[in-house]
C-alpha cells in the first residue's frame, strides 16, 4: 500500500540534544510538509518542500532544520535551539504542488526527559 | 498569515444525533478540505471541495463549499461512537499557494 511512514512513533530527547524525525513516502508526491501539533492549537507548519533539494520555512521554523535529498524522504531535525520541543509532529505530502490535498503520516510524539 | 475560524471548538452529543460544524475565512478560498484525526494518529482526508456551492457526500458525511467562497460546512448524520475524534477544516486562498488549517472541532459521542 502507498502511504507515508513516520518513525519512531515515540521519541525522547535530553536537554541540549538534537533529534531527527524520519518521514518517508511512496506515493510519488512532489511536495512534503512538517507540522507541529499542540493540544488545542491545530496544525502549525514548520517547513515544506516542493521539490528535491529545495525547501521553505513555514510559520514556526525556528529551532528546526530539514533536508530533501530524495523525493521520498523529508527528515526533520529538532535542534537544541528549540526551547519547547514537546509536541506531536506530523509529516504530510501532496501531489504536484503546495495547496493540493495533503496526506498525513501517523505522527511522532516527542518528549523531553 | 490567513486565519480560519472553525466552530464549535468541541461538541458532546448522543449517539444517533446529527452534527454540524463550520469554518469561515476573511478571504476568498478556491479549495476547502475536511479531515478527521483519531487519537494518536494523523489526520485523514474526508472530503475535498473545489467549487462554490459544491455539495459532496462521503457516507454519512456531507460537506459544502459556501457560495460566498469564504466558508464551508461539514454535517454528520446519525452519529455513531466511532465518529469520535478531531475534525479539521483546511483551505487555500485564491491568491495564495499554501493550505491553512482550522484549529479543529473535538467531537465526543456518548453511546
Short mmCIF file of C-alpha atoms in Angstrom, two decimals:
data_model
loop_
_atom_site.label_atom_id
_atom_site.label_comp_id
_atom_site.label_asym_id
_atom_site.label_seq_id
_atom_site.Cartn_x
_atom_site.Cartn_y
_atom_site.Cartn_z
CA UNK A 1 0.00 0.00 0.00
CA UNK A 2 1.17 3.52 -0.74
CA UNK A 3 1.49 5.84 2.18
CA UNK A 4 3.58 7.96 4.49
CA UNK A 5 5.71 6.35 7.18
CA UNK A 6 6.93 8.30 10.18
CA UNK A 7 9.38 6.89 12.66
CA UNK A 8 9.77 6.49 15.50
CA UNK A 9 6.26 6.69 16.95
CA UNK A 10 7.61 7.93 20.30
CA UNK A 11 10.88 9.78 20.85
CA UNK A 12 12.55 11.07 23.98
CA UNK A 13 15.15 13.80 23.97
CA UNK A 14 17.51 15.00 26.62
CA UNK A 15 18.05 18.71 27.14
CA UNK A 16 20.57 20.12 24.66
CA UNK A 17 20.32 17.19 22.28
CA UNK A 18 19.39 17.25 18.60
CA UNK A 19 16.98 14.60 17.35
CA UNK A 20 15.90 13.66 13.84
CA UNK A 21 12.41 12.50 12.91
CA UNK A 22 12.04 10.35 9.83
CA UNK A 23 9.40 10.73 7.12
CA UNK A 24 9.24 8.52 4.02
CA UNK A 25 6.54 8.42 1.35
CA UNK A 26 5.97 6.03 -1.55
CA UNK A 27 3.12 7.99 -3.12
CA UNK A 28 5.41 9.64 -5.68
CA UNK A 29 4.31 13.02 -4.32
CA UNK A 30 6.41 16.08 -5.11
CA UNK A 31 5.58 18.21 -2.08
CA UNK A 32 6.23 17.30 1.57
CA UNK A 33 5.49 19.10 4.81
CA UNK A 34 6.18 19.07 8.54
CA UNK A 35 3.62 20.23 11.09
CA UNK A 36 3.68 20.60 14.82
CA UNK A 37 0.51 19.89 16.81
CA UNK A 38 0.00 21.05 20.39
CA UNK A 39 -3.20 20.38 22.34
CA UNK A 40 -5.98 22.73 21.25
CA UNK A 41 -3.81 24.58 18.73
CA UNK A 42 -4.40 22.75 15.48
CA UNK A 43 -1.58 22.25 12.98
CA UNK A 44 1.28 24.71 12.57
CA UNK A 45 3.55 24.49 9.55
CA UNK A 46 7.27 24.13 10.29
CA UNK A 47 8.84 23.56 6.86
CA UNK A 48 7.73 22.44 3.42
CA UNK A 49 9.41 21.29 0.23
CA UNK A 50 8.02 21.38 -3.28
CA UNK A 51 10.94 19.69 -4.99
CA UNK A 52 14.14 17.80 -4.21
CA UNK A 53 16.94 19.98 -2.83
CA UNK A 54 14.59 22.87 -2.12
CA UNK A 55 12.54 23.77 0.96
CA UNK A 56 10.90 26.81 2.55
CA UNK A 57 10.26 27.92 6.11
CA UNK A 58 6.75 27.70 7.41
CA UNK A 59 5.26 29.68 10.28
CA UNK A 60 7.36 28.23 13.14
CA UNK A 61 10.72 27.20 11.60
CA UNK A 62 12.96 28.49 14.40
CA UNK A 63 14.81 25.66 16.14
CA UNK A 64 14.15 23.17 13.33
CA UNK A 65 16.01 22.09 10.20
CA UNK A 66 15.15 19.86 7.24
CA UNK A 67 16.70 18.33 4.15
CA UNK A 68 15.24 16.99 0.92
CA UNK A 69 17.93 14.91 -0.79
CA UNK A 70 15.47 12.36 -2.15
CA UNK A 71 11.90 12.73 -3.38
CA UNK A 72 10.69 10.06 -0.95
CA UNK A 73 12.33 11.42 2.19
CA UNK A 74 11.97 14.62 4.23
CA UNK A 75 13.64 14.27 7.66
CA UNK A 76 13.11 16.89 10.36
CA UNK A 77 15.79 17.72 12.93
CA UNK A 78 14.67 19.29 16.18
CA UNK A 79 17.71 21.19 17.40
CA UNK A 80 18.70 22.22 20.90
CA UNK A 81 17.68 25.76 19.92
CA UNK A 82 14.02 24.68 20.03
CA UNK A 83 13.19 25.50 23.64
CA UNK A 84 9.82 23.81 23.82
CA UNK A 85 10.05 20.74 21.58
CA UNK A 86 7.50 18.55 23.34
CA UNK A 87 4.71 18.06 20.78
CA UNK A 88 3.15 15.73 18.24
CA UNK A 89 4.90 16.05 14.87
CA UNK A 90 3.09 15.24 11.64
CA UNK A 91 4.56 14.75 8.19
CA UNK A 92 2.41 15.13 5.07
CA UNK A 93 2.77 15.01 1.31
CA UNK A 94 0.79 16.18 -1.72
CA UNK A 95 0.88 15.77 -5.48
CA UNK A 96 2.45 18.32 -7.76
CA UNK A 97 2.49 21.45 -5.66
CA UNK A 98 1.68 23.12 -2.41
CA UNK A 99 -2.06 23.70 -1.97
CA UNK A 100 -3.16 20.26 -3.13
CA UNK A 101 -4.87 17.95 -0.62
CA UNK A 102 -2.30 16.62 1.81
CA UNK A 103 -1.96 13.06 3.06
CA UNK A 104 -0.57 12.57 6.54
CA UNK A 105 1.59 10.06 8.35
CA UNK A 106 0.67 8.78 11.82
CA UNK A 107 2.94 11.18 13.65
CA UNK A 108 5.84 11.13 16.09
CA UNK A 109 5.35 12.18 19.69
CA UNK A 110 8.47 13.88 21.04
CA UNK A 111 9.00 14.31 24.76
CA UNK A 112 11.79 15.86 26.82
CA UNK A 113 13.43 13.79 29.55
CA UNK B 1 -0.94 34.58 7.79
CA UNK B 2 -4.51 33.70 6.90
CA UNK B 3 -6.65 32.54 9.83
CA UNK B 4 -9.51 30.10 9.66
CA UNK B 5 -12.22 30.24 12.30
CA UNK B 6 -13.56 26.78 13.00
CA UNK B 7 -16.54 26.26 15.27
CA UNK B 8 -17.54 24.89 17.58
CA UNK B 9 -14.30 24.01 19.38
CA UNK B 10 -15.95 20.96 20.95
CA UNK B 11 -19.22 19.07 20.83
CA UNK B 12 -20.75 16.47 23.12
CA UNK B 13 -23.65 14.59 21.54
CA UNK B 14 -25.67 11.43 21.94
CA UNK B 15 -25.34 8.55 19.53
CA UNK B 16 -27.81 8.95 16.68
CA UNK B 17 -27.80 12.74 16.67
CA UNK B 18 -26.79 14.83 13.69
CA UNK B 19 -23.73 17.09 13.90
CA UNK B 20 -22.86 20.31 12.13
CA UNK B 21 -19.61 22.29 12.17
CA UNK B 22 -18.21 25.09 10.03
CA UNK B 23 -15.19 27.10 9.03
CA UNK B 24 -15.01 30.71 7.94
CA UNK B 25 -12.26 32.82 6.44
CA UNK B 26 -11.75 36.51 5.85
CA UNK B 27 -10.69 35.98 2.24
CA UNK B 28 -11.93 34.02 -0.75
CA UNK B 29 -10.87 30.38 -0.99
CA UNK B 30 -10.78 28.09 -4.02
CA UNK B 31 -10.28 24.86 -2.09
CA UNK B 32 -11.87 23.53 1.09
CA UNK B 33 -10.86 20.24 2.70
CA UNK B 34 -12.19 18.34 5.69
CA UNK B 35 -10.06 15.93 7.73
CA UNK B 36 -10.66 13.66 10.72
CA UNK B 37 -7.97 12.82 13.26
CA UNK B 38 -8.26 9.86 15.63
CA UNK B 39 -6.26 9.99 18.89
CA UNK B 40 -2.54 9.39 18.35
CA UNK B 41 -2.87 9.23 14.57
CA UNK B 42 -2.52 11.54 11.61
CA UNK B 43 -5.48 13.35 10.00
CA UNK B 44 -7.30 11.51 7.23
CA UNK B 45 -8.87 13.36 4.32
CA UNK B 46 -12.67 13.01 4.33
CA UNK B 47 -13.93 15.38 1.64
CA UNK B 48 -12.40 17.84 -0.84
CA UNK B 49 -14.37 20.75 -2.37
CA UNK B 50 -13.30 22.91 -5.30
CA UNK B 51 -16.32 24.92 -6.49
CA UNK B 52 -18.57 27.46 -4.80
CA UNK B 53 -21.87 25.81 -3.87
CA UNK B 54 -20.45 22.30 -4.28
CA UNK B 55 -22.09 19.72 -2.05
CA UNK B 56 -20.26 16.42 -1.60
CA UNK B 57 -21.08 13.36 0.47
CA UNK B 58 -18.96 10.56 1.87
CA UNK B 59 -21.26 8.07 3.57
CA UNK B 60 -22.95 9.83 6.47
CA UNK B 61 -20.76 12.91 5.98
CA UNK B 62 -21.77 15.84 3.79
CA UNK B 63 -19.71 18.96 3.19
CA UNK B 64 -20.49 22.14 1.31
CA UNK B 65 -18.38 24.88 -0.24
CA UNK B 66 -20.15 28.10 0.73
CA UNK B 67 -21.45 30.28 -2.10
CA UNK B 68 -19.57 33.30 -0.73
CA UNK B 69 -16.37 31.20 -1.04
CA UNK B 70 -15.46 32.26 2.48
CA UNK B 71 -16.94 29.35 4.39
CA UNK B 72 -17.54 25.62 4.42
CA UNK B 73 -19.75 23.29 6.42
CA UNK B 74 -19.50 19.65 7.47
CA UNK B 75 -22.51 17.66 8.60
CA UNK B 76 -22.52 14.18 10.10
CA UNK B 77 -25.82 12.36 10.19
CA UNK B 78 -26.88 9.68 12.68
CA UNK B 79 -23.62 9.82 14.66
CA UNK B 80 -22.01 6.64 15.99
CA UNK B 81 -19.28 6.14 18.63
CA UNK B 82 -16.52 5.75 16.03
CA UNK B 83 -17.20 9.31 14.83
CA UNK B 84 -15.29 10.48 17.91
CA UNK B 85 -12.19 12.49 17.02
CA UNK B 86 -10.99 15.90 15.94
CA UNK B 87 -12.34 17.31 12.69
CA UNK B 88 -10.20 19.86 10.86
CA UNK B 89 -11.06 22.13 8.00
CA UNK B 90 -8.35 23.36 5.65
CA UNK B 91 -8.46 25.75 2.76
CA UNK B 92 -6.44 27.53 0.14
CA UNK B 93 -6.86 31.18 -0.76
CA UNK B 94 -7.47 32.02 -4.39
CA UNK B 95 -4.44 34.31 -4.29
CA UNK B 96 -2.30 32.01 -2.19
CA UNK B 97 -0.43 28.75 -2.53
CA UNK B 98 -0.45 27.13 0.91
CA UNK B 99 -3.14 25.34 2.83
CA UNK B 100 -4.33 26.88 6.07
CA UNK B 101 -5.82 24.66 8.79
CA UNK B 102 -8.54 25.45 11.29
CA UNK B 103 -7.96 24.65 14.96
CA UNK B 104 -10.29 21.68 14.92
CA UNK B 105 -13.60 20.57 16.41
CA UNK B 106 -13.36 17.88 19.10
CA UNK B 107 -16.36 15.56 18.78
CA UNK B 108 -17.48 13.27 21.60
CA UNK B 109 -20.31 10.80 21.01
CA UNK B 110 -21.99 9.26 24.03
CA UNK B 111 -23.41 5.77 23.42
#
